[in-house]
Amino acid sequence: MTGESEPRRYGGTTIVELRIAKGVKMRWPQVHARSNWSPTAAEPFVFRCEHHLRANVLQRMAWYGLDQSPDAVTRLDNAFHSPQGWAAFRRRVSGSIGVDAWCQKLDAQVRAQTSWRSRLPEHHSNGAVEAALATTKSAIDDRHAVLRNKFRTNQLLELVRANINHQADVTTFARTLRTSLEAGATTERQLSCVDRGTRTMQVNGVLVQATAVSSLRR
């Protein structure tokens, strides 16, 4: 930890926040050995994106017409800046069941986040991760329907990763293949590579391993 007054800060969106939190837990298990949302900042500090927090609760406020109330919206604008702003917002929306339930669910997190907000360094957004995921999805496109071999799929993802990291060089790649083949490397028949147990079947409601299947659709 760099110091109680300056924990690292990670931005998360409501779309992928659970995946991010899971990844943080795997990398820094000590964070979850105590309450990450306690008044004492954990290291690292998982910071909820204020933009997405506001957008989510504003959607719930619309159910009750609160999004048309200047007072309610003004309090929302200040809700994630300080514990006092959060408390004032909660008082204003009290009685609106859907908004109340949302606030209660995130209360401990937001109170800790607003308490430490002024002492946290500039945070790192997960926007770059979302962009990389979008690029990967675009590269695979409809091929996901025929990706049934783990080894080949991982090789494909490595090529996508190299491209995202600006490490892909077609000329170098072709030269490497030629050098390998000229050195005597051999290639197996494409359809001879199979995944054992890739295809499963149900027997009396129980999922069991079936025979191996070809890595590509015939």
Tab-separated table of C-alpha atoms in Angstrom:
chain	number	residue	atom	x	y	z
A	1	MET	CA	0.000	0.000	0.000
A	2	THR	CA	1.312	3.447	-0.889
A	3	GLY	CA	-0.161	5.023	2.234
A	4	GLU	CA	-3.554	5.201	3.929
A	5	SER	CA	-4.055	8.681	2.531
A	6	GLU	CA	-3.405	7.666	-1.085
A	7	PRO	CA	-4.752	4.256	-2.103
A	8	ARG	CA	-4.850	3.399	-5.769
A	9	ARG	CA	-8.174	4.009	-7.429
A	10	TYR	CA	-9.872	1.941	-10.097
A	11	GLY	CA	-12.817	3.082	-12.145
A	12	GLY	CA	-15.595	0.616	-12.938
A	13	THR	CA	-18.825	0.791	-14.842
A	14	THR	CA	-22.041	-0.874	-13.882
A	15	ILE	CA	-21.780	-3.037	-17.001
A	16	VAL	CA	-18.590	-4.859	-16.146
A	17	GLU	CA	-18.043	-3.905	-12.509
A	18	LEU	CA	-18.674	-7.419	-11.190
A	19	ARG	CA	-16.048	-8.843	-13.529
A	20	ILE	CA	-13.600	-6.135	-12.531
A	21	ALA	CA	-14.267	-6.734	-8.824
A	22	LYS	CA	-13.723	-10.460	-9.333
A	23	GLY	CA	-10.424	-9.803	-11.087
A	24	VAL	CA	-9.289	-7.456	-8.313
A	25	LYS	CA	-10.229	-10.068	-5.719
A	26	MET	CA	-8.129	-12.697	-7.494
A	27	ARG	CA	-5.118	-10.358	-7.795
A	28	TRP	CA	-5.383	-8.752	-4.349
A	29	PRO	CA	-7.277	-11.195	-2.079
A	30	GLN	CA	-6.324	-9.180	1.009
A	31	VAL	CA	-8.692	-6.432	-0.142
A	32	HIS	CA	-11.670	-8.681	0.438
A	33	ALA	CA	-10.401	-10.024	3.756
A	34	ARG	CA	-11.891	-6.830	5.195
A	35	SER	CA	-14.683	-4.583	4.089
A	36	ASN	CA	-13.565	-2.740	0.985
A	37	TRP	CA	-16.131	-0.072	1.756
A	38	SER	CA	-15.143	0.589	5.366
A	39	PRO	CA	-14.121	4.121	6.445
A	40	THR	CA	-10.495	2.954	6.174
A	41	ALA	CA	-9.527	2.769	2.536
A	42	ALA	CA	-8.534	-0.630	1.224
A	43	GLU	CA	-5.687	-1.093	-1.208
A	44	PRO	CA	-6.535	-1.015	-4.026
A	45	PHE	CA	-9.702	1.051	-3.771
A	46	VAL	CA	-12.345	-0.112	-6.237
A	47	PHE	CA	-13.976	3.141	-7.322
A	48	ARG	CA	-17.473	3.104	-8.785
A	49	CYS	CA	-17.873	5.320	-11.866
A	50	GLU	CA	-19.864	8.392	-10.805
A	51	HIS	CA	-21.265	8.897	-14.300
A	52	HIS	CA	-22.798	5.428	-14.380
A	53	LEU	CA	-24.011	5.666	-10.792
A	54	ARG	CA	-25.849	8.865	-11.670
A	55	ALA	CA	-27.286	7.422	-14.898
A	56	ASN	CA	-28.582	4.316	-13.132
A	57	VAL	CA	-30.294	6.106	-10.283
A	58	LEU	CA	-31.692	8.797	-12.604
A	59	GLN	CA	-33.404	6.030	-14.566
A	60	ARG	CA	-35.082	4.842	-11.374
A	61	MET	CA	-36.003	8.399	-10.402
A	62	ALA	CA	-37.893	8.711	-13.694
A	63	TRP	CA	-40.308	6.016	-12.496
A	64	TYR	CA	-41.544	8.504	-9.886
A	65	GLY	CA	-41.182	11.693	-11.915
A	66	LEU	CA	-38.250	12.800	-9.748
A	67	ASP	CA	-36.113	13.376	-12.834
A	68	GLN	CA	-38.353	16.410	-13.499
A	69	SER	CA	-37.756	17.890	-10.044
A	70	PRO	CA	-35.000	20.565	-10.110
A	71	ASP	CA	-34.371	20.071	-6.392
A	72	ALA	CA	-34.021	16.288	-6.694
A	73	VAL	CA	-31.740	16.546	-9.735
A	74	THR	CA	-29.572	19.196	-8.039
A	75	ARG	CA	-29.139	16.927	-5.033
A	76	LEU	CA	-28.311	14.048	-7.365
A	77	ASP	CA	-25.623	16.166	-9.014
A	78	ASN	CA	-23.937	16.520	-5.617
A	79	ALA	CA	-24.762	13.059	-4.279
A	80	PHE	CA	-21.428	11.410	-5.117
A	81	HIS	CA	-19.167	14.293	-4.097
A	82	SER	CA	-19.368	14.035	-0.305
A	83	PRO	CA	-21.050	12.042	2.483
A	84	GLN	CA	-23.219	15.099	3.180
A	85	GLY	CA	-24.315	15.299	-0.457
A	86	TRP	CA	-25.198	11.606	-0.461
A	87	ALA	CA	-27.195	11.944	2.762
A	88	ALA	CA	-29.085	14.970	1.407
A	89	PHE	CA	-29.971	13.079	-1.761
A	90	ARG	CA	-31.187	10.065	0.196
A	91	ARG	CA	-33.457	12.278	2.303
A	92	ARG	CA	-34.919	13.852	-0.836
A	93	VAL	CA	-35.787	10.551	-2.540
A	94	SER	CA	-36.950	8.822	0.633
A	95	GLY	CA	-40.308	7.159	0.071
A	96	SER	CA	-39.665	6.278	-3.560
A	97	ILE	CA	-39.365	2.519	-3.141
A	98	GLY	CA	-37.320	1.751	-6.262
A	99	VAL	CA	-34.850	4.588	-5.659
A	100	ASP	CA	-34.678	3.805	-1.949
A	101	ALA	CA	-33.846	0.161	-2.646
A	102	TRP	CA	-31.074	1.136	-5.064
A	103	CYS	CA	-29.592	3.607	-2.575
A	104	GLN	CA	-29.733	1.097	0.265
A	105	LYS	CA	-27.916	-1.516	-1.799
A	106	LEU	CA	-25.048	0.869	-2.574
A	107	ASP	CA	-25.100	2.907	0.627
A	108	ALA	CA	-21.975	1.442	2.268
A	109	GLN	CA	-20.004	1.672	-0.960
A	110	VAL	CA	-20.999	5.237	-1.776
A	111	ARG	CA	-20.442	6.501	1.788
A	112	ALA	CA	-16.884	5.128	1.801
A	113	GLN	CA	-16.223	6.375	-1.726
A	114	THR	CA	-17.437	9.894	-0.994
A	115	SER	CA	-15.438	9.950	2.254
A	116	TRP	CA	-12.222	9.163	0.394
A	117	ARG	CA	-13.007	11.013	-2.836
A	118	SER	CA	-10.931	14.120	-2.146
A	119	ARG	CA	-7.926	12.055	-1.033
A	120	LEU	CA	-7.843	9.624	-3.938
A	121	PRO	CA	-5.399	10.147	-6.832
A	122	GLU	CA	-6.484	10.315	-10.438
A	123	HIS	CA	-8.229	7.074	-11.227
A	124	HIS	CA	-7.719	4.637	-14.087
A	125	SER	CA	-10.833	4.043	-16.138
A	126	ASN	CA	-11.761	0.671	-17.580
A	127	GLY	CA	-12.648	2.366	-20.877
A	128	ALA	CA	-9.540	0.902	-22.530
A	129	VAL	CA	-10.664	-2.571	-21.508
A	130	GLU	CA	-14.106	-2.012	-22.989
A	131	ALA	CA	-12.500	-0.821	-26.235
A	132	ALA	CA	-10.285	-3.915	-26.378
A	133	LEU	CA	-13.274	-6.185	-25.775
A	134	ALA	CA	-15.172	-4.448	-28.573
A	135	THR	CA	-12.198	-4.913	-30.930
A	136	THR	CA	-11.946	-8.591	-30.004
A	137	LYS	CA	-15.664	-9.121	-30.519
A	138	SER	CA	-15.467	-7.416	-33.904
A	139	ALA	CA	-12.508	-9.568	-34.964
A	140	ILE	CA	-14.265	-12.809	-34.044
A	141	ASP	CA	-17.649	-11.666	-35.333
A	142	ASP	CA	-19.756	-14.651	-36.414
A	143	ARG	CA	-16.837	-17.064	-36.092
A	144	HIS	CA	-17.849	-17.785	-32.493
A	145	ALA	CA	-20.331	-20.317	-33.856
A	146	VAL	CA	-17.506	-22.546	-35.117
A	147	LEU	CA	-14.912	-21.993	-32.390
A	148	ARG	CA	-14.959	-25.388	-30.716
A	149	ASN	CA	-11.259	-25.987	-30.121
A	150	LYS	CA	-9.609	-24.356	-27.118
A	151	PHE	CA	-6.061	-24.444	-28.510
A	152	ARG	CA	-6.989	-22.869	-31.845
A	153	THR	CA	-9.210	-20.280	-30.166
A	154	ASN	CA	-6.419	-19.236	-27.803
A	155	GLN	CA	-4.073	-18.846	-30.773
A	156	LEU	CA	-6.631	-16.631	-32.484
A	157	LEU	CA	-7.031	-14.507	-29.341
A	158	GLU	CA	-3.234	-14.141	-29.091
A	159	LEU	CA	-3.191	-12.724	-32.619
A	160	VAL	CA	-5.977	-10.297	-31.704
A	161	ARG	CA	-4.066	-9.290	-28.567
A	162	ALA	CA	-0.910	-8.646	-30.583
A	163	ASN	CA	-2.890	-6.476	-32.978
A	164	ILE	CA	-4.472	-4.461	-30.145
A	165	ASN	CA	-1.028	-3.920	-28.597
A	166	HIS	CA	0.333	-2.755	-31.992
A	167	GLN	CA	2.738	-5.699	-32.049
A	168	ALA	CA	1.283	-7.372	-35.147
A	169	ASP	CA	3.590	-7.321	-38.165
A	170	VAL	CA	2.385	-9.292	-41.190
A	171	THR	CA	5.836	-9.316	-42.790
A	172	THR	CA	7.524	-10.651	-39.664
A	173	PHE	CA	4.758	-13.199	-39.198
A	174	ALA	CA	5.137	-14.498	-42.779
A	175	ARG	CA	8.938	-14.597	-42.458
A	176	THR	CA	8.676	-16.588	-39.219
A	177	LEU	CA	6.366	-19.136	-40.860
A	178	ARG	CA	8.666	-19.501	-43.873
A	179	THR	CA	11.750	-19.946	-41.675
A	180	SER	CA	9.949	-22.574	-39.625
A	181	LEU	CA	8.790	-24.523	-42.673
A	182	GLU	CA	12.188	-24.320	-44.372
A	183	ALA	CA	13.723	-25.709	-41.185
A	184	GLY	CA	11.609	-28.832	-41.572
A	185	ALA	CA	8.546	-28.044	-39.484
A	186	THR	CA	5.507	-30.043	-40.455
A	187	THR	CA	1.826	-29.315	-40.126
A	188	GLU	CA	-0.877	-31.783	-39.205
A	189	ARG	CA	-4.075	-32.173	-41.135
A	190	GLN	CA	-6.381	-29.358	-40.100
A	191	LEU	CA	-9.230	-31.655	-39.075
A	192	SER	CA	-6.986	-33.951	-37.029
A	193	CYS	CA	-6.824	-31.535	-34.095
A	194	VAL	CA	-9.653	-32.277	-31.689
A	195	ASP	CA	-10.755	-31.297	-28.208
A	196	ARG	CA	-11.542	-34.193	-25.923
A	197	GLY	CA	-14.929	-33.687	-24.372
A	198	THR	CA	-15.719	-30.453	-26.194
A	199	ARG	CA	-19.129	-31.767	-27.072
A	200	THR	CA	-21.269	-32.937	-24.154
A	201	MET	CA	-24.595	-34.674	-23.899
A	202	GLN	CA	-27.279	-35.218	-21.293
A	203	VAL	CA	-28.110	-38.666	-20.000
A	204	ASN	CA	-31.098	-38.813	-17.689
A	205	GLY	CA	-30.713	-35.108	-17.041
A	206	VAL	CA	-26.997	-35.421	-16.168
A	207	LEU	CA	-24.356	-33.676	-18.298
A	208	VAL	CA	-21.676	-36.193	-19.319
A	209	GLN	CA	-18.618	-36.176	-21.553
A	210	ALA	CA	-19.145	-37.511	-25.041
A	211	THR	CA	-16.754	-38.533	-27.796
A	212	ALA	CA	-14.233	-36.083	-29.199
A	213	VAL	CA	-15.300	-33.970	-32.138
A	214	SER	CA	-13.415	-32.255	-34.921
A	215	SER	CA	-12.070	-28.775	-34.179
A	216	LEU	CA	-13.821	-27.372	-37.228
A	217	ARG	CA	-17.243	-27.882	-38.689
A	218	ARG	CA	-17.149	-30.105	-41.750
